[in-house]
GROMACS .gro file of C-alpha atoms in nm:
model
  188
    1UNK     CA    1  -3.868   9.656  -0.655
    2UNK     CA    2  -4.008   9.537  -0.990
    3UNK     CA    3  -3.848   9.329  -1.301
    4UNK     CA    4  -3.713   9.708  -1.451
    5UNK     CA    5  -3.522   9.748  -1.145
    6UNK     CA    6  -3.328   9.398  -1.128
    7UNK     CA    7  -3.266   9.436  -1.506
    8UNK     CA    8  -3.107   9.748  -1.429
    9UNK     CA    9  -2.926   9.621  -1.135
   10UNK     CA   10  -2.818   9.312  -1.381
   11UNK     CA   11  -2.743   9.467  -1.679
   12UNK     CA   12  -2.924   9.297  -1.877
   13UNK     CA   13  -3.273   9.190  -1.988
   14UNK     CA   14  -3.444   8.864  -1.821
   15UNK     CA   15  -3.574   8.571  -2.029
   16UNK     CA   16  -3.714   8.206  -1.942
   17UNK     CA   17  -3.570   7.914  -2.171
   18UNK     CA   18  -3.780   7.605  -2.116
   19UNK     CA   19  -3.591   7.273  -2.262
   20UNK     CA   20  -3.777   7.004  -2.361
   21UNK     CA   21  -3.665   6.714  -2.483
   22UNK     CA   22  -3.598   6.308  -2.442
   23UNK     CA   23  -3.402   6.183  -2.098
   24UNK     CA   24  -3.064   6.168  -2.238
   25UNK     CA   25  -3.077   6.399  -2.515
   26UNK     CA   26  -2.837   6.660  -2.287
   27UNK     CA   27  -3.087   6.931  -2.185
   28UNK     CA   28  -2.975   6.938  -1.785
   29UNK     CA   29  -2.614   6.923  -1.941
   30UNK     CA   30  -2.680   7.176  -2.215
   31UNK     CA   31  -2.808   7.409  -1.966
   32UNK     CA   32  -2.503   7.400  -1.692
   33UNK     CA   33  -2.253   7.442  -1.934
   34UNK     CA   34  -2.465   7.744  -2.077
   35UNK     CA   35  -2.513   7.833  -1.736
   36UNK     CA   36  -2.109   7.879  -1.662
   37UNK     CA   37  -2.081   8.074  -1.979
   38UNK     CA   38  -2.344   8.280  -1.937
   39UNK     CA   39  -2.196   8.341  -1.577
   40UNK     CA   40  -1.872   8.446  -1.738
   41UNK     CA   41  -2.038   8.730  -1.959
   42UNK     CA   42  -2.166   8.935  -1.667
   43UNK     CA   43  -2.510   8.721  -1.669
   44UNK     CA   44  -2.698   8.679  -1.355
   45UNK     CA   45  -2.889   8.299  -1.437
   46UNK     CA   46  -2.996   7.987  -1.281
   47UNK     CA   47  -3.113   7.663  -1.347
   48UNK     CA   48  -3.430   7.495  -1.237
   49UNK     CA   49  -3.377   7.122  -1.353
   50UNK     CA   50  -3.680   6.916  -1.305
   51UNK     CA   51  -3.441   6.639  -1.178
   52UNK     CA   52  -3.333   6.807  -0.853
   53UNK     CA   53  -3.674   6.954  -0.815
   54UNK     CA   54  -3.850   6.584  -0.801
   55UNK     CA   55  -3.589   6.528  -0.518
   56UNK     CA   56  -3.742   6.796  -0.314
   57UNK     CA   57  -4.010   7.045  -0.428
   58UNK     CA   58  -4.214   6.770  -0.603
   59UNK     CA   59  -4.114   6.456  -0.421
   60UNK     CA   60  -4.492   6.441  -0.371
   61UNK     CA   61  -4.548   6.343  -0.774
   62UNK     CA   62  -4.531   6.054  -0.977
   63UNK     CA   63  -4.518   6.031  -1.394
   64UNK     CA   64  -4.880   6.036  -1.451
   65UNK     CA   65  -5.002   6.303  -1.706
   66UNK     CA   66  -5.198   6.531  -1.399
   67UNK     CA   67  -4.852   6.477  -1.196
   68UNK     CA   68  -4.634   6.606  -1.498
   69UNK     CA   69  -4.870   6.859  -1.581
   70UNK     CA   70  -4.872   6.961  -1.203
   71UNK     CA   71  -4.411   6.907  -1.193
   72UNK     CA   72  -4.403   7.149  -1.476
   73UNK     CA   73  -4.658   7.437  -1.365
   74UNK     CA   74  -4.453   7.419  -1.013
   75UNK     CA   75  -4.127   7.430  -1.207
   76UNK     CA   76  -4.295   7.731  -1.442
   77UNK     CA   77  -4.378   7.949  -1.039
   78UNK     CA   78  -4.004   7.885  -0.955
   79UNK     CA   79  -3.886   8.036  -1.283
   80UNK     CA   80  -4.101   8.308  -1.283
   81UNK     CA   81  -4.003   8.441  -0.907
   82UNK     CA   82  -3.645   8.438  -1.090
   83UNK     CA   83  -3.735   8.593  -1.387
   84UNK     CA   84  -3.953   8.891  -1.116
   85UNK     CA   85  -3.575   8.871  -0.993
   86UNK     CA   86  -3.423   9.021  -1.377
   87UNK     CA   87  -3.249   8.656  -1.411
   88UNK     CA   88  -3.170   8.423  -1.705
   89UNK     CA   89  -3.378   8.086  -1.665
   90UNK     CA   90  -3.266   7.747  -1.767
   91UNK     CA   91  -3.529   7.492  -1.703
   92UNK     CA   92  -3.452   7.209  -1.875
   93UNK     CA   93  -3.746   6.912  -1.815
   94UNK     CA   94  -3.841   6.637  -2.043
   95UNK     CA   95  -4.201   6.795  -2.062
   96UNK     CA   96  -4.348   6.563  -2.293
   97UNK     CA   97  -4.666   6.729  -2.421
   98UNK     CA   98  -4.709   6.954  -2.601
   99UNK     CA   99  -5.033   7.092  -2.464
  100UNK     CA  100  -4.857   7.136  -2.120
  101UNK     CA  101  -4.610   7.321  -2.295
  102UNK     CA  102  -4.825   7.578  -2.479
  103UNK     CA  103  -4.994   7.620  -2.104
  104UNK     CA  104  -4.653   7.694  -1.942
  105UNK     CA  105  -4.559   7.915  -2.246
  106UNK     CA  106  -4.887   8.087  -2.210
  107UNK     CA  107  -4.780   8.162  -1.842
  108UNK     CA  108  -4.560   8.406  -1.981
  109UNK     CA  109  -4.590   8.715  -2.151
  110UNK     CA  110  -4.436   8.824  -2.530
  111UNK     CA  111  -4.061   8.771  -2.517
  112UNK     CA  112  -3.983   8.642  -2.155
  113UNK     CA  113  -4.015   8.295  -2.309
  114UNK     CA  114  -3.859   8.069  -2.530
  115UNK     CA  115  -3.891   7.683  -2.593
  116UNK     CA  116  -3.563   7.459  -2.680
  117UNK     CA  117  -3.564   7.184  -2.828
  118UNK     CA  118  -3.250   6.931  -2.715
  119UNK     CA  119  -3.336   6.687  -3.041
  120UNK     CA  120  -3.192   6.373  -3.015
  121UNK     CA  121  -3.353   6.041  -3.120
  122UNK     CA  122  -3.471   5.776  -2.896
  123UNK     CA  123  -3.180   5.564  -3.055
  124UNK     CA  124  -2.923   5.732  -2.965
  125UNK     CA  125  -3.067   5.815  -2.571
  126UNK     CA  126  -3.099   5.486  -2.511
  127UNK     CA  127  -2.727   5.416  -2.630
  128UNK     CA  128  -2.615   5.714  -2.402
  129UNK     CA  129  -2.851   5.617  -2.132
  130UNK     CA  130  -2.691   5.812  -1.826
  131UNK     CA  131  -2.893   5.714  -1.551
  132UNK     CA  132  -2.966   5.343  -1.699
  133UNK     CA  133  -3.351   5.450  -1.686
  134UNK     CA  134  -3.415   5.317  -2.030
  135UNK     CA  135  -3.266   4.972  -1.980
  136UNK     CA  136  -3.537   4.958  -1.682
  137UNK     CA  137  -3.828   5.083  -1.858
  138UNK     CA  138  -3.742   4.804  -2.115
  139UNK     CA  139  -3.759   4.540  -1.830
  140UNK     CA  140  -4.100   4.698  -1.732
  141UNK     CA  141  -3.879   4.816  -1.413
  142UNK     CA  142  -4.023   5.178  -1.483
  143UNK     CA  143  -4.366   5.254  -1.605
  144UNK     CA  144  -4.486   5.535  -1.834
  145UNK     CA  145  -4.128   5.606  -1.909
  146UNK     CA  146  -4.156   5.865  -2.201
  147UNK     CA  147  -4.040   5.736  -2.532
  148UNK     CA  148  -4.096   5.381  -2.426
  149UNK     CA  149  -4.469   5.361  -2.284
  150UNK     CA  150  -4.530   5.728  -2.256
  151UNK     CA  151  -4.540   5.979  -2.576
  152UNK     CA  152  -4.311   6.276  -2.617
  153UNK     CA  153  -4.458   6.535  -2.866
  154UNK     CA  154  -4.169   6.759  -3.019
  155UNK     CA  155  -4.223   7.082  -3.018
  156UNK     CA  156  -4.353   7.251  -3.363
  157UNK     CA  157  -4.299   7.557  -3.326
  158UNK     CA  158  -3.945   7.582  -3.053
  159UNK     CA  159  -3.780   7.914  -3.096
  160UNK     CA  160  -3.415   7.727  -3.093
  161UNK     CA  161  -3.371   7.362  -3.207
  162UNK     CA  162  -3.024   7.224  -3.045
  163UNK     CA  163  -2.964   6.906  -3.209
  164UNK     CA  164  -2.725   6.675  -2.998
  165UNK     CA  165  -2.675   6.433  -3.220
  166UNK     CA  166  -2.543   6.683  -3.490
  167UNK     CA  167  -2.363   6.939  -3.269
  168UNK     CA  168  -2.092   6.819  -2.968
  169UNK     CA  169  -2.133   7.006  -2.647
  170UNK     CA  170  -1.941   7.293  -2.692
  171UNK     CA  171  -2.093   7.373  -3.035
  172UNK     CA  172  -2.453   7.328  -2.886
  173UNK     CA  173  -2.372   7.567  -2.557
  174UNK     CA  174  -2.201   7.822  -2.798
  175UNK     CA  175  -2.549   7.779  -3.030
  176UNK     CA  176  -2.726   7.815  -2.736
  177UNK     CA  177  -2.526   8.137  -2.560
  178UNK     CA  178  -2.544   8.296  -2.883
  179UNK     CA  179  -2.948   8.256  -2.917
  180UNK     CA  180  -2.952   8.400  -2.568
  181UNK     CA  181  -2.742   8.674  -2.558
  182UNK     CA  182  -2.844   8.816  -2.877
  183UNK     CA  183  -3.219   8.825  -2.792
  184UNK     CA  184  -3.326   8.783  -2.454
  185UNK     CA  185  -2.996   8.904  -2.258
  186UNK     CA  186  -2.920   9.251  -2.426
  187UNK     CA  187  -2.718   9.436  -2.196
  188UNK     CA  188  -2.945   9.728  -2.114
   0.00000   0.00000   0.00000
């Protein structure tokens, strides 16, 4: 069976949405609650969040540029078997350059692939600070922690921005359903 036939089978067109964007900005949030919604409206998705995938697929790698090149071209194969598969994927990673993330987009052909932005400033991440990561990379606990000792490079050119700072989570999910739904999920 090819992509056609799963779309068919779905219902609905298949798309990859790649979120980039600061640890603690809400991307891995952003995309279950999307996820749940999506889920409601008839859409077959899944998410692919470079968290759980450095607790088992690529336990092997570390944080230096070659390994996050290497986390994010492993995490790009694992959302294009789903996408063969005629499913909405959320694959929300930090993915701090922005070379890397022309490379994965370039994976990809002409509208399978989008790039969102989860904006948020380093400010108000650290304040949030989920998983306490920041207050370690301040105490030199963590090195090459992105937006402390690392660089992130916003994207220039994302096709949605999501700003967390502006938007609460139920206005960025509904921002973010909407942006999906009416361009990558049609119901076919």
């Amino acid at each position: 069976m090819n992509r056609k036939d799963w779309e068919l089978l779905n219902g609905h067109k298949a798309g990859v949405f790649w979120f980039t964007g600061l640890s603690g900005s809400g991307k891995s949030t952003l995309a279950q609650q999307a996820e749940k919604e999506l889920f409601k409206q008839g859409i077959r998705c899944a998410v692919i969040d470079g968290d759980q995938l450095r607790k088992g697929l690529n336990i092997d790698l570390g944080f230096s540029e070659e390994d996050r090149k290497e986390n994010m071209r492993r995490a790009a194969e694992v959302a294009s078997m789903f996408l063969d598969l005629g499913f909405i994927v959320l694959v929300p990673m930090i993915s701090p350059s922005s070379t890397a993330r022309e490379a994965i987009r370039y994976r990809f052909q002409s509208g399978e692939f989008a790039e969102i932005y989860v904006q948020c400033s380093l400010e108000t991440c650290e304040q949030r600070d989920p998983k306490g990561l920041y207050k370690k990379a301040r105490k030199g606990e963590i090195r090459e922690f992105t937006g402390i000792d690392a660089i992130y490079e916003p994207p220039k050119h994302a096709e949605l921005t999501v700003d967390t700072e502006i938007y609460n989570m139920e206005s960025s999910v509904n921002l973010l359903v909407d942006f999906v739904t009416h361009n990558y999920a049609k119901k076919i």
